[in-house]
CSV table of C-alpha atoms and ligand atoms in Angstrom, one decimal:
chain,number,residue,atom,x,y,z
A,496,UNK,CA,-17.2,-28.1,130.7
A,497,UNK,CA,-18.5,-30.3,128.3
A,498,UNK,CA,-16.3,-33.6,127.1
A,499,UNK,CA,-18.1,-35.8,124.2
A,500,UNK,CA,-16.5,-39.4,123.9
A,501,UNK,CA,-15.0,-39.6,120.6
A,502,UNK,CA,-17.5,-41.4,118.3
A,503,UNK,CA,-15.2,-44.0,117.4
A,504,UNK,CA,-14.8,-44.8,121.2
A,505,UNK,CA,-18.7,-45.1,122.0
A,506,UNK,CA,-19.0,-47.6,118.5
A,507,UNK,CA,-16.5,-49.6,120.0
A,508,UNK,CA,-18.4,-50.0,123.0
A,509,UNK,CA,-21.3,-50.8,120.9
A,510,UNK,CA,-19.8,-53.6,119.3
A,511,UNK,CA,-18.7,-55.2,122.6
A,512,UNK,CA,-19.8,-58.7,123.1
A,513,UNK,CA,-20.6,-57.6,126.6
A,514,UNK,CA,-24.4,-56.9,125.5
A,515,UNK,CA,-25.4,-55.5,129.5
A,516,UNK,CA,-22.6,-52.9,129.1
A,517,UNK,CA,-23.3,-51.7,124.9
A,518,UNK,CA,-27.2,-51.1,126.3
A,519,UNK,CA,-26.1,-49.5,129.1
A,520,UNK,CA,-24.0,-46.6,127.6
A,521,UNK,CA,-26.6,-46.5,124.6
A,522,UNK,CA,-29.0,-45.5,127.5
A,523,UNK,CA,-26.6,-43.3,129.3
A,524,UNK,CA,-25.8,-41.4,125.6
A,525,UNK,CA,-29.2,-40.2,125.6
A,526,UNK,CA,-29.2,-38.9,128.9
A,527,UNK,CA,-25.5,-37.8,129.2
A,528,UNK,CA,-24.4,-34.1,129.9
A,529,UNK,CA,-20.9,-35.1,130.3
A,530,UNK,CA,-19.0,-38.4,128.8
A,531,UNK,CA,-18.6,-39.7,132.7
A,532,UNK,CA,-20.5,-43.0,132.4
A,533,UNK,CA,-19.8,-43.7,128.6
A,534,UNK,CA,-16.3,-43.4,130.1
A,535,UNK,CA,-16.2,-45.5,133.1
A,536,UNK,CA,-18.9,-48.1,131.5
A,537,UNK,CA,-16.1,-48.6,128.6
A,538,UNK,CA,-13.3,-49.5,131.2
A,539,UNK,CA,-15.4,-51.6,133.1
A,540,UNK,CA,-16.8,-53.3,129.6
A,541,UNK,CA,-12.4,-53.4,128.9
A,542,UNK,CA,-12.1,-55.3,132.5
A,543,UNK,CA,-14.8,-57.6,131.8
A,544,UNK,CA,-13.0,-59.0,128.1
A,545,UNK,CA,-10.0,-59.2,130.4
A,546,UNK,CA,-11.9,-61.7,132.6
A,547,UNK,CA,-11.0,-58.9,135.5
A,548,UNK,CA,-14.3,-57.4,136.5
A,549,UNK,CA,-14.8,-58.0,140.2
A,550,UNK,CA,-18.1,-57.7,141.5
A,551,UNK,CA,-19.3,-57.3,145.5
A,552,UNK,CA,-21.4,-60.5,146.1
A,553,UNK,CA,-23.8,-59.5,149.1
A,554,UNK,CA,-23.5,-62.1,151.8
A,555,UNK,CA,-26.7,-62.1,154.0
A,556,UNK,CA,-25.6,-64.1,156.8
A,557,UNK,CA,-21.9,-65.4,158.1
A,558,UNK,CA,-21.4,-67.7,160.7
A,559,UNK,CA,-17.6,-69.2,160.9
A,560,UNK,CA,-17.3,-71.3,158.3
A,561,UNK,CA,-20.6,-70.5,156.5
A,562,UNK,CA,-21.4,-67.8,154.5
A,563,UNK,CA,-25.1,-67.4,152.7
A,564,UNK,CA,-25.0,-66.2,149.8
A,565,UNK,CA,-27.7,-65.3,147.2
A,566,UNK,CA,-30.0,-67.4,149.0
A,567,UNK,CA,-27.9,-70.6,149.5
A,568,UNK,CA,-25.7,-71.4,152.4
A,569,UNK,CA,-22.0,-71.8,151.3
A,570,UNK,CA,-18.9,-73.4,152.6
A,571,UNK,CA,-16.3,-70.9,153.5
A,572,UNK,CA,-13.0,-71.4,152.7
A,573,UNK,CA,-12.1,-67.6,151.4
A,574,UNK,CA,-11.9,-65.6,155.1
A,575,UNK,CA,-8.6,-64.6,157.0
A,576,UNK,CA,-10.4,-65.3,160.1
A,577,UNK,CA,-7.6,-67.9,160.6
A,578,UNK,CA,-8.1,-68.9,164.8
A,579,UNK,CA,-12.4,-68.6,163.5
A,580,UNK,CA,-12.4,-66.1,166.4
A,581,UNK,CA,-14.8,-63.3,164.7
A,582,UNK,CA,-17.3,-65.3,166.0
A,583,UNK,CA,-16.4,-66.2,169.2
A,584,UNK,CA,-18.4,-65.2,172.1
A,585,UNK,CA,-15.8,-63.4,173.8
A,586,UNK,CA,-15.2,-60.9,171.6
A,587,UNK,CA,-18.9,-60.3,170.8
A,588,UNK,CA,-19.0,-59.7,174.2
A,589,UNK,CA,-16.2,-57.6,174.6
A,590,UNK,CA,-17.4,-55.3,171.6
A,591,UNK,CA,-20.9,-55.1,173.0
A,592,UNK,CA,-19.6,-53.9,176.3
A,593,UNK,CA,-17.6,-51.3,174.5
A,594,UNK,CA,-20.7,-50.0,172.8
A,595,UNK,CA,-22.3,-49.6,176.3
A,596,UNK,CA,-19.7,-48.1,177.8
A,597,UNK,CA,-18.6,-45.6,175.1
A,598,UNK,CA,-20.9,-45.5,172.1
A,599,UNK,CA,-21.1,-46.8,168.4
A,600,UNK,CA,-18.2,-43.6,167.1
A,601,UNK,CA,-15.2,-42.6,168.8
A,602,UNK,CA,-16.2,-39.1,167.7
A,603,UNK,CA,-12.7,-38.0,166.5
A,604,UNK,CA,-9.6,-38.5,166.2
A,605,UNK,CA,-7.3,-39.5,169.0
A,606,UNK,CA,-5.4,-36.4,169.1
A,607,UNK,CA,-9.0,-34.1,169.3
A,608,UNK,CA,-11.0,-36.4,172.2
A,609,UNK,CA,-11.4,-40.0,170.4
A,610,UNK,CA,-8.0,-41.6,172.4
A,611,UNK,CA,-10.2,-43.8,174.6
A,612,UNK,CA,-9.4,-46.0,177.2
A,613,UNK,CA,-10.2,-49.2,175.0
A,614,UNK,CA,-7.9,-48.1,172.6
A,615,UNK,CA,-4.8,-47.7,175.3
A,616,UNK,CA,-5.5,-51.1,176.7
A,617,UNK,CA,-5.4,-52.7,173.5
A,618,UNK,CA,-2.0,-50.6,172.7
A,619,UNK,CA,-0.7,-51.6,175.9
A,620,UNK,CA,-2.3,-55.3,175.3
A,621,UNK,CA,-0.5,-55.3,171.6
A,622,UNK,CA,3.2,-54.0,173.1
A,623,UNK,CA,3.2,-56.7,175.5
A,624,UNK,CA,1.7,-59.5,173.1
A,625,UNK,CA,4.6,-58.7,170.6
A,626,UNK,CA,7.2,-57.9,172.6
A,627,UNK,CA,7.9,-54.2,172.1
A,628,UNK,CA,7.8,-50.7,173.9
A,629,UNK,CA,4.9,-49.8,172.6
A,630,UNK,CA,2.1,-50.2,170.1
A,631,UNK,CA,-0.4,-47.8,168.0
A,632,UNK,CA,-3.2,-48.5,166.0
A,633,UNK,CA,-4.8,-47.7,163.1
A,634,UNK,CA,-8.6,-47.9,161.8
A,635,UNK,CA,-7.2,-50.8,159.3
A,636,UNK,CA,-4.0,-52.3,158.4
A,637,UNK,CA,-3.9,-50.5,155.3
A,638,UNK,CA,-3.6,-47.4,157.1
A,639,UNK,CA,-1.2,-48.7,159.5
A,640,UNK,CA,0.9,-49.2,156.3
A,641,UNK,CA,0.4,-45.9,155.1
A,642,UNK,CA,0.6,-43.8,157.8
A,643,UNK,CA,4.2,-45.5,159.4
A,644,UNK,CA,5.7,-45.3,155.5
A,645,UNK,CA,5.4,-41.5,155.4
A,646,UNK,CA,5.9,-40.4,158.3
A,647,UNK,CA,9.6,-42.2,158.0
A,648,UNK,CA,10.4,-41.4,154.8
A,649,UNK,CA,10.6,-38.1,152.4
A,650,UNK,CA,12.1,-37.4,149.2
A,651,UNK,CA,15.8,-38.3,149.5
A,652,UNK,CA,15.1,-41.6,151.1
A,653,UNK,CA,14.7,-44.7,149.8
A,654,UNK,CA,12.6,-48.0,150.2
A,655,UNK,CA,13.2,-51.7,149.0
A,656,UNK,CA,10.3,-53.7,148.9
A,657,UNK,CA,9.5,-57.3,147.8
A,658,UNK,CA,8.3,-58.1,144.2
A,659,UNK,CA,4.7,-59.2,146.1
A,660,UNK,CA,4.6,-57.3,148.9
A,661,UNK,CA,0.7,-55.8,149.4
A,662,UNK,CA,-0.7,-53.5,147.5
A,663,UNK,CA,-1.1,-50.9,150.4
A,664,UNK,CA,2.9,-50.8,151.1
A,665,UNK,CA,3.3,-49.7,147.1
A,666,UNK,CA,0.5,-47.0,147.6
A,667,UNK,CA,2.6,-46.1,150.8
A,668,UNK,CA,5.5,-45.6,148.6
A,669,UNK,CA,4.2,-43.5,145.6
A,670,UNK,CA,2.8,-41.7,148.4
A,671,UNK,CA,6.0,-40.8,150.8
A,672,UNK,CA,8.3,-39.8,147.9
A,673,UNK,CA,11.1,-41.9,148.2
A,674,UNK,CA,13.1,-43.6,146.1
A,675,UNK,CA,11.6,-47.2,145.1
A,676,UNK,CA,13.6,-50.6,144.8
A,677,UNK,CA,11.9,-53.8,143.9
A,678,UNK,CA,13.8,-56.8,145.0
A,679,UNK,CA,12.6,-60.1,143.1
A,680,UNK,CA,10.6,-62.1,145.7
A,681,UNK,CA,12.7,-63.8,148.4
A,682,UNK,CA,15.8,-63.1,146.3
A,683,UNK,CA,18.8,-62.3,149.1
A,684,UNK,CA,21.1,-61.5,146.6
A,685,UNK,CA,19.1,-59.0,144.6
A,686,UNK,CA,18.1,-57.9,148.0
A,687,UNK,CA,21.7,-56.9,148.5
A,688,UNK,CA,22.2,-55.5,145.4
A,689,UNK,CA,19.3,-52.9,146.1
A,690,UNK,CA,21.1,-52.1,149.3
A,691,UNK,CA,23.8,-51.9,147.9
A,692,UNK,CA,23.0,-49.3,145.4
A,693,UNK,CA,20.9,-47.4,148.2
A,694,UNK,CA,24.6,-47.1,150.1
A,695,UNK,CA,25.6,-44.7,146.8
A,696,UNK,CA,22.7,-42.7,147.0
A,697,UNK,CA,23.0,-39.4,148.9
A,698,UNK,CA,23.8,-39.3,152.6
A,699,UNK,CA,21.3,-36.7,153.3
A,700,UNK,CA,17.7,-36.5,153.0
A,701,UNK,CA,16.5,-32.2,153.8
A,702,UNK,CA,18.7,-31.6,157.1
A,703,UNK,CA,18.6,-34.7,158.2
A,704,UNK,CA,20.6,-38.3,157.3
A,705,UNK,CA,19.3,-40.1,154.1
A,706,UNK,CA,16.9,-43.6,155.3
A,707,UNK,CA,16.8,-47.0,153.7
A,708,UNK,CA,13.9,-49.3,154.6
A,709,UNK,CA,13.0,-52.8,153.5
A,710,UNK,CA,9.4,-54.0,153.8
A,711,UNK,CA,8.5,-57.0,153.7
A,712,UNK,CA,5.6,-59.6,154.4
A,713,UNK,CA,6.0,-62.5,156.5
A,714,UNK,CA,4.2,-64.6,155.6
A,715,UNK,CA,3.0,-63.5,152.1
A,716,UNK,CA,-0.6,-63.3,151.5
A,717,UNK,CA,-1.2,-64.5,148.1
A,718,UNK,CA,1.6,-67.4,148.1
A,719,UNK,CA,1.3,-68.7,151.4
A,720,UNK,CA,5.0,-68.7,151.7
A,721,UNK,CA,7.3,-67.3,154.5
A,722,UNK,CA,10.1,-64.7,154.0
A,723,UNK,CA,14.0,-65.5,154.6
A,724,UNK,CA,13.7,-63.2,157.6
A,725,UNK,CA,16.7,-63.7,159.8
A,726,UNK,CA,18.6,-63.2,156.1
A,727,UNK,CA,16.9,-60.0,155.5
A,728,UNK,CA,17.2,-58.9,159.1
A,729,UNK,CA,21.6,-59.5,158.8
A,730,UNK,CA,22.0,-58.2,154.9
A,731,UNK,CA,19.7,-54.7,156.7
A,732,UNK,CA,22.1,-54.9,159.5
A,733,UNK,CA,25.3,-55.2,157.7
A,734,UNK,CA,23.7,-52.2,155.3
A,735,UNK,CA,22.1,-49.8,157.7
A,736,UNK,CA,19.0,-50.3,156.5
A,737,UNK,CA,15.7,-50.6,158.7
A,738,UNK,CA,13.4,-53.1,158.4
A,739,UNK,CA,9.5,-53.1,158.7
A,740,UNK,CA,7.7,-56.6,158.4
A,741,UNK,CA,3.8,-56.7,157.5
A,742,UNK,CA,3.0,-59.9,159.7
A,743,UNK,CA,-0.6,-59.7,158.5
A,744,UNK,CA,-1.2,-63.4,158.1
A,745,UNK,CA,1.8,-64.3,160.7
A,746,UNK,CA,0.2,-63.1,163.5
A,747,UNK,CA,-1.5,-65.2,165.7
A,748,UNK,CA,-0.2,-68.3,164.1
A,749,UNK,CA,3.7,-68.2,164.1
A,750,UNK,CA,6.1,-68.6,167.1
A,751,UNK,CA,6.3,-70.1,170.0
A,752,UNK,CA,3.8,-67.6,172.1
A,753,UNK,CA,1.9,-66.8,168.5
A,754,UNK,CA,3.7,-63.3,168.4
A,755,UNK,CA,4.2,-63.9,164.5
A,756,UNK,CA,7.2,-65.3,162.5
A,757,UNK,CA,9.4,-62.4,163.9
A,758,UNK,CA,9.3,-64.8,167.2
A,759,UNK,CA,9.5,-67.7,165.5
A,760,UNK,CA,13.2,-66.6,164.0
A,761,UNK,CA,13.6,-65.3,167.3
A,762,UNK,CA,14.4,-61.7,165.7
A,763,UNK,CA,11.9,-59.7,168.2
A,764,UNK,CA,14.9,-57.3,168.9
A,765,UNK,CA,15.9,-56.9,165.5
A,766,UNK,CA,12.6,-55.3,163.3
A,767,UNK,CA,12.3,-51.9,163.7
A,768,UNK,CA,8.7,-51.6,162.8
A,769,UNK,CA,6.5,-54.5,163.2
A,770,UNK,CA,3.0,-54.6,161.7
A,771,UNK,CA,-0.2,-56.1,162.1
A,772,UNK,CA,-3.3,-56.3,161.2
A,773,UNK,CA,-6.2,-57.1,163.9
A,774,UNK,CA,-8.9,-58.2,161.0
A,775,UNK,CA,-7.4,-61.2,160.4
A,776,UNK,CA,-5.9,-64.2,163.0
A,777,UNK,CA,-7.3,-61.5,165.8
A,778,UNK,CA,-10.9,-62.1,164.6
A,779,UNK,CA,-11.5,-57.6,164.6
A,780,UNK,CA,-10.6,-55.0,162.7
A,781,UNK,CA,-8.1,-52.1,162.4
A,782,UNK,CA,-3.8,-52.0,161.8
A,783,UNK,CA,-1.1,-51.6,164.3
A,784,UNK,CA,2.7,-51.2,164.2
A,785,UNK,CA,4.4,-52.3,167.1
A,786,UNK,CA,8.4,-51.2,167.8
A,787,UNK,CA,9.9,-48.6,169.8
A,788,UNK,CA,8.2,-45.8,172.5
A,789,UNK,CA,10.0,-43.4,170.3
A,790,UNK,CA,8.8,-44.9,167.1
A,791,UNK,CA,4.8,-44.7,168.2
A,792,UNK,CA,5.3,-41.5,169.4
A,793,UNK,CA,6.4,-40.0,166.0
A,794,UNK,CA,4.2,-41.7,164.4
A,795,UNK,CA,1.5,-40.0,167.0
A,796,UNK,CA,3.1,-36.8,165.2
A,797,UNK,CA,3.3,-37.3,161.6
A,798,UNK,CA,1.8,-40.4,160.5
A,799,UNK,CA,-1.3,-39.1,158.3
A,800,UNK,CA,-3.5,-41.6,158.3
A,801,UNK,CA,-3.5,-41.5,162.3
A,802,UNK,CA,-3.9,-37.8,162.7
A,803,UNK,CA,-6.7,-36.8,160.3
A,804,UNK,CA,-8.2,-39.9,160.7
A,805,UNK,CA,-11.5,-40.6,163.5
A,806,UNK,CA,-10.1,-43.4,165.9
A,807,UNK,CA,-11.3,-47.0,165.3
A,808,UNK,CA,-14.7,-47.9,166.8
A,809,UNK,CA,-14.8,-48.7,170.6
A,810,UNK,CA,-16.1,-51.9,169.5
A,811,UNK,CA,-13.4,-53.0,167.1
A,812,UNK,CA,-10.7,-52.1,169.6
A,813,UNK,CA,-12.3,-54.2,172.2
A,814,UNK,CA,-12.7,-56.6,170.0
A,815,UNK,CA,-9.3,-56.6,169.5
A,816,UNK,CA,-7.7,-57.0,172.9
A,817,UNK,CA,-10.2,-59.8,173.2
A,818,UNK,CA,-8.8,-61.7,170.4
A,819,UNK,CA,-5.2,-61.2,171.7
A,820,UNK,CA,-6.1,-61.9,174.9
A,821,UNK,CA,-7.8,-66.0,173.4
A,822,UNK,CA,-4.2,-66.1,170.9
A,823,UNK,CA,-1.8,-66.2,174.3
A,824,UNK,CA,-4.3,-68.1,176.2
A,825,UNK,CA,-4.2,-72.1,176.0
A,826,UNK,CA,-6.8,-71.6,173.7
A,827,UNK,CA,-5.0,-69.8,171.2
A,828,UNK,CA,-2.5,-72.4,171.2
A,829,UNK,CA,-5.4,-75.0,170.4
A,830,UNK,CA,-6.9,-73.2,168.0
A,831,UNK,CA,-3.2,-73.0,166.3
A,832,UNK,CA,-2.5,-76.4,166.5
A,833,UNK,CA,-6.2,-77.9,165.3
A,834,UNK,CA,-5.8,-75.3,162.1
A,835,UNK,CA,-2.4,-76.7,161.5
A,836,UNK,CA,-3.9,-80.1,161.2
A,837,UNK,CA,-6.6,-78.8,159.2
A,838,UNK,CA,-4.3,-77.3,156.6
A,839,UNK,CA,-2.6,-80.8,156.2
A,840,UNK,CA,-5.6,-82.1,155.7
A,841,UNK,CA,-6.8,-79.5,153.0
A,842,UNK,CA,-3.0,-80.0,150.7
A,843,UNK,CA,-3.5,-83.8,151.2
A,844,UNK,CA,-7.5,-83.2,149.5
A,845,UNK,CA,-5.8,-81.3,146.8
A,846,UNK,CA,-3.5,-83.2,145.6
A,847,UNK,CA,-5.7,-86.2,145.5
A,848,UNK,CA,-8.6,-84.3,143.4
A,849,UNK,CA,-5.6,-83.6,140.8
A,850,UNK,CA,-5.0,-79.6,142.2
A,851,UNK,CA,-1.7,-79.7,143.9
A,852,UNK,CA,-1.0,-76.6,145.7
A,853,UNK,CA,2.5,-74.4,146.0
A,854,UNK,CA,4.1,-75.7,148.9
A,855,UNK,CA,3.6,-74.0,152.3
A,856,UNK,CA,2.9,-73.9,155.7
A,857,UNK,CA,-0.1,-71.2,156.5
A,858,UNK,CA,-3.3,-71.0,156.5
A,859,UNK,CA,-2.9,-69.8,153.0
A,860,UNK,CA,-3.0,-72.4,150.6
A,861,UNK,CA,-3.1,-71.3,146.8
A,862,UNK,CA,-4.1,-73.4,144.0
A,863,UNK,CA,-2.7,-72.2,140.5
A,864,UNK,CA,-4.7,-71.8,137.9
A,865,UNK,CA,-2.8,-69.0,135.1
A,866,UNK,CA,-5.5,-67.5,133.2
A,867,UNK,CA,-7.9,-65.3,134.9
A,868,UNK,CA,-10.8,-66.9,133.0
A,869,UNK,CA,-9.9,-70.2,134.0
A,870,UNK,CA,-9.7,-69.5,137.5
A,871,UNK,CA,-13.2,-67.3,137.9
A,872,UNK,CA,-14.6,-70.7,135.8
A,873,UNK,CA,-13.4,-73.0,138.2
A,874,UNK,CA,-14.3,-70.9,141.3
A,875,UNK,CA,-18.3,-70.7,139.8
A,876,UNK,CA,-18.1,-74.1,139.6
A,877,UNK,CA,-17.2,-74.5,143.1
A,878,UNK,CA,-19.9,-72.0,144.0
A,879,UNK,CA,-22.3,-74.4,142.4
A,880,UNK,CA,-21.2,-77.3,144.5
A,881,UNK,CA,-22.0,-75.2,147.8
A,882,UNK,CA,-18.4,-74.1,148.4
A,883,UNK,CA,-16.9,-70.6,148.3
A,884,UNK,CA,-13.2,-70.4,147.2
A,885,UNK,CA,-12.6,-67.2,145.7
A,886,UNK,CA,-10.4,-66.9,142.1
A,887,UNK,CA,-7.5,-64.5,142.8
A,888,UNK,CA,-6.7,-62.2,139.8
A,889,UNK,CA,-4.9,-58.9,138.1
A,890,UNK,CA,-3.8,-56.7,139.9
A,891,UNK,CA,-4.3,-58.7,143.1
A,892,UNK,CA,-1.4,-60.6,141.4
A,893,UNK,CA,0.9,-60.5,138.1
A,894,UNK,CA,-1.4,-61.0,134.6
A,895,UNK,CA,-1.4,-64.7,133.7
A,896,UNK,CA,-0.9,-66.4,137.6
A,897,UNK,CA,-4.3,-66.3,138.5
A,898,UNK,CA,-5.3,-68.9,141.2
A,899,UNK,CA,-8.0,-70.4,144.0
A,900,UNK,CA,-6.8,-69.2,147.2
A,901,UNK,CA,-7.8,-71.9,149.8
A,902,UNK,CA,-7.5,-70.5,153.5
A,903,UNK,CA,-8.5,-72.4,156.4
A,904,UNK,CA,-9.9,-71.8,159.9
A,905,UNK,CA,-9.7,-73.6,163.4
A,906,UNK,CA,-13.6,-73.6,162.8
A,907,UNK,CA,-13.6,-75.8,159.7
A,908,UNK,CA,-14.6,-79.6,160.7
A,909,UNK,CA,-13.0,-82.8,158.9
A,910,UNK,CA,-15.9,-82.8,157.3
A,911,UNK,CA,-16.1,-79.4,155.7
A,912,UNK,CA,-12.4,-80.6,154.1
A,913,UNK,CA,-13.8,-83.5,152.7
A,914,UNK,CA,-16.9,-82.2,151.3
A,915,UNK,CA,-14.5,-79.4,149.4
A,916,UNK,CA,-12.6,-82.6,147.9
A,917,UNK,CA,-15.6,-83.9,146.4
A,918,UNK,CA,-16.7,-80.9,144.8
A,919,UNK,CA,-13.6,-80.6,143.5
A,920,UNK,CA,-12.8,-84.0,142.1
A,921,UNK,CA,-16.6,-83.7,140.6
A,922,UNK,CA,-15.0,-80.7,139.4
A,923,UNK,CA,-12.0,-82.4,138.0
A,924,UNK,CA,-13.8,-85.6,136.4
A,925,UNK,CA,-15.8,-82.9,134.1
A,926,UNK,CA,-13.0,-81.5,132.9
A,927,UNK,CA,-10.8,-84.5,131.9
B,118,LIG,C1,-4.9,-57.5,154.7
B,118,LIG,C2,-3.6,-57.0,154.5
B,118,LIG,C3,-3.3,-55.6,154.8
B,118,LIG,C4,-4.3,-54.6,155.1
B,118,LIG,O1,-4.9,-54.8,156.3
B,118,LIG,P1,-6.5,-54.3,156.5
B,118,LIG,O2,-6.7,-54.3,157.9
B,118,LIG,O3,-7.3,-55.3,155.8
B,118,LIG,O4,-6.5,-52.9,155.9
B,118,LIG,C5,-1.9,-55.3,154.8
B,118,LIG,N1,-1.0,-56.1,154.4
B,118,LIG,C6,-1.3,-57.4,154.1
B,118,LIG,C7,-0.1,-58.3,153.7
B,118,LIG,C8,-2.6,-57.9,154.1
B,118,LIG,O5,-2.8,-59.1,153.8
């Protein structure tokens, strides 16, 4: 088949300011069979006049806190590596080891011959970390997501999710079939008002009882800001709802043994499906959801992602039980305790250089900004002074509440917090 872009379409590309794009598709035209590029370079020529184009910056080296980039070493204050343990010796150690002892691939999937010791240990390593049966993981968190969402729920069903919950729990949810609810973030009371019209829905789902489940973050990765748990755990309970809580950015951090804020509300016993992500506070990679045996082993069944998916490198998954292993050591605890301190620090260097953040208590400390070009100005001014903050835009979040999203690691120094207030007070002098 043969598709031409309209004329009118390619002329507006041609008049673009965006000059790099208008040459490209002129070049393209010439050599086109089919309209694919003209099309695609149009919507990416559209994203750029939005101020939404994201491109991959190649970093060449990354040591903690440091990051080079196109040839210049930058200050680091854009990872989730939280505890600054993807560095840490241990875990290097452990994934090297894993390498030896099995190989670079797990060579399939865990139900064909890829279900390898390291990834039982770290299961059994997660369960008891979190306080649950039993644990399974996933190549990432997104797939974690993904895979727990449909295998619980079907057409019939339905699921109430926070106004910001991450993107890969809304994919989940076009995905499963269910019925979709969007509670306005934090709300409780419109929170009960979706529950409340999921009660009226049918009893039945197929052959089997209809299922309501709430997701939400913990601590939310774009605000910084914790959810009312222990509210949404008793309006669930009092509803029959089930509750899964993403503790991406919780885990490792929150509660007394650095379960997540699940123990820190003391609600362990409460969430039917806990998840977390091992890429972040854990310094690895990969996704696990943590609740009951029976729970892991439907989702051994009939979660998608899991079962036509190649298990997670030997090396991530020892890298993993590493990191769990430093988070409920004495260590861990330090590690906590020094980022806490370091996150003080980082609101009290903000507010003096004029860029008050929202008010939290994570690792995650956004700035806001509002429009998406002012935000990717300011972060390429940072960029200039040697510091990488990165600007946070559409679809990421809503149009219009664009912002620099500060996080902070146990690895950062005094120093590294300071040096970030004098770029941006420099910063802030220029503007005024
Ligand atoms: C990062 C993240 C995920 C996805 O985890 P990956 O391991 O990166 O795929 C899911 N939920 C939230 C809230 C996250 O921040």
């Amino acid at each position: 088949m043969h598709f031409e872009l309209p004329e009118t379409e390619l002329r507006r590309v041609e008049s673009s300011p965006t000059r790099g794009f208008a040459a490209g598709c002129r070049a393209v035209r010439l050599r086109a069979v089919t309209n694919f590029d003209p099309q695609l370079i149009a919507e990416l020529s559209a994203l750029r006049d939005a101020d939404l184009l994201r491109e991959l910056r190649r970093v060449d080296s990354l040591a903690g806190t440091r990051a080079a980039i196109g040839g210049r070493e930058l200050l680091n204050f854009s990872s989730n590596d939280y505890l600054g343990l993807a560095q840490h010796p241990a875990l290097k150690e452990a994934a090297v080891k894993a390498v030896e002892k099995f190989g670079s691939g797990s060579g399939a999937s865990r139900l064909v011959c890829g279900s390898l010791a390291v990834h039982h240990e770290l299961e059994e390593a997660l369960a008891a970390f979190k306080g649950t049966e039993a644990a399974l993981t996933f190549s990432t968190g997104y797939a974690a997501a993904q895979g727990a969402i449909v295998a619980l729920l079907g057409k019939g069903d339905v699921l109430i999710v926070d106004k910001l919950i991450h993107a890969c729990i809304v994919d989940a949810a076009k995905l499963c079939g269910a019925k979709l609810r969007v509670f306005r973030h934090n709300d409780m009371s419109d929170l009960e008002a979706k529950l409340k019209w999921a009660g009226k829905q049918s009893a039945v789902s197929g052959l089997r009882p209809a299922r309501t489940l709430v997701v939400t973050e913990s601590v939310f990765s774009m605000d910084g800001d914790l959810a009312p748990l222990r509210n949404i755990v008793e309006l669930k309970e009092r509803h029959g709802a089930w509750l899964m809580v993403d503790e991406a950015h919780g885990t490792g951090l929150f509660g007394k043994r650095r379960r997540g804020l699940v123990e820190e509300f003391g609600l362990t016993g409460r969430v039917e499906i806990q998840m977390a992500t091992l890429g972040k506070a854990v310094g690895a990679a990969g996704g696990a959801i943590c609740g009951s045996r029976k729970l892991v082993d439907l989702l051994v069944n009939r979660a998608r992602s899991f079962v036509f998916s190649t298990a997670p490198v030997p090396a991530a998954a020892a890298a993993a039980r590493a990191g769990l292993a430093i988070i409920q050591s004495q260590e861990g605890e330090t590690r906590r305790q020094r980022l806490w301190l370091l996150v003080e620090e980082l609101k009290r260097v903000l507010i003096s250089a004029g860029f008050p953040p929202s008010a939290v208590r994570a690792p995650i400390v956004p700035v806001p900004v509002g429009a998406e070009a002012r935000a990717v100005q300011f972060s390429v001014a940072l960029r200039e002074a040697g510091v990488f903050v990165p600007a946070i835009r559409y679809p990421t979040v809503a149009r219009g509440a664009a912002r620099l999203r500060f996080t902070v690691s146990a690895e950062h120094t005094a120093e590294d917090i300071a040096t970030l207030g004098d770029a941006l007070g420099a910063i802030a002098n220029r503007q005024s």
